[in-house]
PDB file of C-alpha atoms in Angstrom:
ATOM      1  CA  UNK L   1     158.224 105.428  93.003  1.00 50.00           C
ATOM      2  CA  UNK L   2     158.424 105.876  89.073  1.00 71.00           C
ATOM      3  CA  UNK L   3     157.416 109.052  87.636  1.00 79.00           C
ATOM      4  CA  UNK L   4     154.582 106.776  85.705  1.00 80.00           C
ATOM      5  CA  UNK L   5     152.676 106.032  88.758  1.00 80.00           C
ATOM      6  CA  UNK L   6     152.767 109.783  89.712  1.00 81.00           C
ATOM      7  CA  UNK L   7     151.784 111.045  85.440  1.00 86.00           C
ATOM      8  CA  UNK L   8     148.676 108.588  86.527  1.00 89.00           C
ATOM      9  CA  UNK L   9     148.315 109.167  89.807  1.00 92.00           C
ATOM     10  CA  UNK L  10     147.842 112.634  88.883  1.00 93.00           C
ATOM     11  CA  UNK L  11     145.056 112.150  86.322  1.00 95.00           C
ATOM     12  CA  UNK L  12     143.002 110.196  88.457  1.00 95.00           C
ATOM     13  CA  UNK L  13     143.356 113.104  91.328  1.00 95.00           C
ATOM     14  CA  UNK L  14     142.326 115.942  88.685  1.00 95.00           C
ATOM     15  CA  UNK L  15     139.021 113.656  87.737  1.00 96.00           C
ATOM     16  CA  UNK L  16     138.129 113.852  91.658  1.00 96.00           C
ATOM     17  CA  UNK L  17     138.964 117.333  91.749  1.00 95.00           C
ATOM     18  CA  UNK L  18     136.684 118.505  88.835  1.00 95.00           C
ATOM     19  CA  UNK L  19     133.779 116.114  89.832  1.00 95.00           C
ATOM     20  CA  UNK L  20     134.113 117.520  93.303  1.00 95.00           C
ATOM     21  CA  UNK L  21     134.919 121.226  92.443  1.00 93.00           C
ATOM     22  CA  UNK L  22     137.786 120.593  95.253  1.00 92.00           C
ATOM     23  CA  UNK L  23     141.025 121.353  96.250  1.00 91.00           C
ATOM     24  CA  UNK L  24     143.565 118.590  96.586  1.00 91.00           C
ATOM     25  CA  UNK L  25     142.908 116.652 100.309  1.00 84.00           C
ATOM     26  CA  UNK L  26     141.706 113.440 101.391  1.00 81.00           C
ATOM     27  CA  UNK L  27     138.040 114.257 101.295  1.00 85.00           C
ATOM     28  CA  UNK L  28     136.582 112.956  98.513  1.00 89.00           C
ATOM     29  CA  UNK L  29     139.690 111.140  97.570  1.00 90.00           C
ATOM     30  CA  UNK L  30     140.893 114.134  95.948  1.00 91.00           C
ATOM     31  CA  UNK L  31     144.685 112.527  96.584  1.00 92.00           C
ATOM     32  CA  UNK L  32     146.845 111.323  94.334  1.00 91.00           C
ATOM     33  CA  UNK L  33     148.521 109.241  97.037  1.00 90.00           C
ATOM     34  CA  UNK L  34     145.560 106.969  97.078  1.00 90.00           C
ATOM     35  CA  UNK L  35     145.892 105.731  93.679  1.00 92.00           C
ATOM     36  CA  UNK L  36     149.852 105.968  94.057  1.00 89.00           C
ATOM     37  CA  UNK L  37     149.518 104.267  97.200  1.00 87.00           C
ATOM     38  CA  UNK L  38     147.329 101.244  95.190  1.00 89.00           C
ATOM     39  CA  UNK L  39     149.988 101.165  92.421  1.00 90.00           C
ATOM     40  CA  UNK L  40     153.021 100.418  94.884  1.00 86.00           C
ATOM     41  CA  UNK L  41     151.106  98.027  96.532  1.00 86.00           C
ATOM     42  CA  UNK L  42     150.250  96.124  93.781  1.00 88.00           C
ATOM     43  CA  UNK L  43     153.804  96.452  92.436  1.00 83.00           C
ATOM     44  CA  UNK L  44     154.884  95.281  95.592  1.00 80.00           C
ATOM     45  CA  UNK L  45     157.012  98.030  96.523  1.00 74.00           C
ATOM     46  CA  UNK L  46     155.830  99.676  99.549  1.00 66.00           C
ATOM     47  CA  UNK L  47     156.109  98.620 102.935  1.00 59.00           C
ATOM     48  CA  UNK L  48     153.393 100.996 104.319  1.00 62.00           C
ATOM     49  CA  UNK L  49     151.722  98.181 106.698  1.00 62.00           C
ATOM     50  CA  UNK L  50     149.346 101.275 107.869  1.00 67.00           C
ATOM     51  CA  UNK L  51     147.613 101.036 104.870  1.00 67.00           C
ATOM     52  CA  UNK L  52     146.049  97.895 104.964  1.00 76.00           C
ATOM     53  CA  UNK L  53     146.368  95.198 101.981  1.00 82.00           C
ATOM     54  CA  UNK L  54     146.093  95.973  98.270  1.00 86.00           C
ATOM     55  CA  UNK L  55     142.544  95.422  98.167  1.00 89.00           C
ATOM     56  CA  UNK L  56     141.733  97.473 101.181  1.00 89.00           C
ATOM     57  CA  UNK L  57     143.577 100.579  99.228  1.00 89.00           C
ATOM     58  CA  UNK L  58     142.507  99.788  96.188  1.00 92.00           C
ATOM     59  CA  UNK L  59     138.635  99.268  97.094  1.00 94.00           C
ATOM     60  CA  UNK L  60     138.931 102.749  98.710  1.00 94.00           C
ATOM     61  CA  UNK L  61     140.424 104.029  95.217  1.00 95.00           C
ATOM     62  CA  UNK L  62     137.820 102.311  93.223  1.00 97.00           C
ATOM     63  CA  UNK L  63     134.645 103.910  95.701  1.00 97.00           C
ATOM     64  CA  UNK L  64     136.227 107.477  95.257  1.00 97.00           C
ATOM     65  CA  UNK L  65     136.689 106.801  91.539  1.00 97.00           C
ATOM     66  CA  UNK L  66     132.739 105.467  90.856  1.00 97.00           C
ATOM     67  CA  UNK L  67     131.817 108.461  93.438  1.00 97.00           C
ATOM     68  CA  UNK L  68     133.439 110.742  91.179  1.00 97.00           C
ATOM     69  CA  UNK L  69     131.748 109.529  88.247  1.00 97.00           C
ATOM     70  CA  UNK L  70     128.311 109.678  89.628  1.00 97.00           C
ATOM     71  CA  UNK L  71     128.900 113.199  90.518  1.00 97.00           C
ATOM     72  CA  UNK L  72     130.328 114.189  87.372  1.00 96.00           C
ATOM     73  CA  UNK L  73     126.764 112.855  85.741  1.00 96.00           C
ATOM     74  CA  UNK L  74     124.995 114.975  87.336  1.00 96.00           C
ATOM     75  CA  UNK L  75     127.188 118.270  87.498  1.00 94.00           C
ATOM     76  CA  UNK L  76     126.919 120.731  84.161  1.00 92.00           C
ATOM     77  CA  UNK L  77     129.020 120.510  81.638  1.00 93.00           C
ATOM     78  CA  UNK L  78     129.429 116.832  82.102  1.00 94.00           C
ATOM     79  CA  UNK L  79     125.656 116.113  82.836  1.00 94.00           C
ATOM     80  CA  UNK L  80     124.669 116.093  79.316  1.00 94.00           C
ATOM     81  CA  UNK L  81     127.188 112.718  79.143  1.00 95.00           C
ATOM     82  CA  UNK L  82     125.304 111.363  82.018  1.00 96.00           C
ATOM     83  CA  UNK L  83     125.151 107.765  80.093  1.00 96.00           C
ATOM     84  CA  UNK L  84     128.620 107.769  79.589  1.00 97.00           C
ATOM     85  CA  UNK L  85     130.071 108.387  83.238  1.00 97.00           C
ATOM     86  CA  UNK L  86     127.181 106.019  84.377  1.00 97.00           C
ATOM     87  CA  UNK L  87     127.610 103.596  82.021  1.00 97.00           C
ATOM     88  CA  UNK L  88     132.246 103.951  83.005  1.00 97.00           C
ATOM     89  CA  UNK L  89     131.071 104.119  86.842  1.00 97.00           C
ATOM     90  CA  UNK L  90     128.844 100.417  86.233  1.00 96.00           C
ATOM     91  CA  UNK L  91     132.662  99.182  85.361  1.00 97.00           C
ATOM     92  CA  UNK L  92     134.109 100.179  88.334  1.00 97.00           C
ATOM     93  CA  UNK L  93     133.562  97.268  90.056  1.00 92.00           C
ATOM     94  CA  UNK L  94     134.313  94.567  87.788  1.00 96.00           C
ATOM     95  CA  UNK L  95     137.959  96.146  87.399  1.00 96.00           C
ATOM     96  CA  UNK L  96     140.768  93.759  89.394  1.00 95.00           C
ATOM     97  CA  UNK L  97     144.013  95.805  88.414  1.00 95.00           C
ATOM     98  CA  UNK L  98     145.226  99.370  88.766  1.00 94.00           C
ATOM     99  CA  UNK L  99     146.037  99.106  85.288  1.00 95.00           C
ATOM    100  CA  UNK L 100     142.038  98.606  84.052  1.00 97.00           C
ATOM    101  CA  UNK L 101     141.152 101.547  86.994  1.00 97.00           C
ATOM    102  CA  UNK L 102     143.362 104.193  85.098  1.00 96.00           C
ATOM    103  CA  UNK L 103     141.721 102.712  81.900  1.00 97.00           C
ATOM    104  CA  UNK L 104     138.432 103.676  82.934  1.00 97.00           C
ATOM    105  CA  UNK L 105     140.296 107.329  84.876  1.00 97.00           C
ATOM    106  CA  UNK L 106     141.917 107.954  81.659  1.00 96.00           C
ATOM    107  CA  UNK L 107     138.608 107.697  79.426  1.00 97.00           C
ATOM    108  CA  UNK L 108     136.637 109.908  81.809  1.00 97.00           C
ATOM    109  CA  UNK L 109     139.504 112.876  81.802  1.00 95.00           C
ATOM    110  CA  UNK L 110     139.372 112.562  77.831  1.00 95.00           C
ATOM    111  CA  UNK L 111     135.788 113.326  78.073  1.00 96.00           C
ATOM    112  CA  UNK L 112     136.062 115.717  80.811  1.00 95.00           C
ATOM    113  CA  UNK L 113     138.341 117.846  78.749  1.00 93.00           C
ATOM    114  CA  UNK L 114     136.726 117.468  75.914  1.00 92.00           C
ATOM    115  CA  UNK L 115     133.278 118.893  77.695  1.00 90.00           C
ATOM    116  CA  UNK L 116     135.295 121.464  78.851  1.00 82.00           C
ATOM    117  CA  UNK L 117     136.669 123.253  75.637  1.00 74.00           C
TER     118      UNK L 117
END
């Protein structure tokens, strides 16, 4: 597993974690091992059969990521972005690659920090 997938991994469990208000677990998705799990399987590298396919993992991924987006436009600070976690979370679906899903992760932390200064 490269240390890449885990940086990104990473990000997209903090963005479940502060749209949740959680502690890392698998409710809510708050995981990184769901999105590392996605990236493996895309890569081809894992032989977790347990898992399902790549698009069984990664549809999971992509529900917990739009879930977290919804919540985050509707929780304070990041509420008075509502358009702009609505309008990432309308993308959601329309992404076909890890890759674009950490696109749209990666844009929401940047915001989410931002909000949070």
């Amino acid at each position: 597993m490269s240390t890449e997938f885990y940086t990104q991994a990473t990000r997209y469990e903090n963005l479940v974690r502060i749209a949740f208000n959680c502690q890392r677990g698998t409710k809510n998705g708050a995981d990184l091992s769901f999105m590392q799990n996605a990236m493996t399987m895309e890569n081809g590298d894992t032989y977790a059969k347990h898992l399902g396919s790549f698009e069984k993992q990664f549809d999971k991924v992509k529900n917990y990521t739009s879930k977290a987006l919804i919540k985050l436009s509707k929780t304070k600070p990041f509420s008075s972005e509502k358009g702009f976690f609505l309008d990432l979370e309308g993308k959601v679906n329309y992404v076909g690659t890890t890759s674009q899903l950490m696109d749209i992760v990666n844009e929401s932390m940047d915001k989410v920090l931002e909000l949070k200064e």
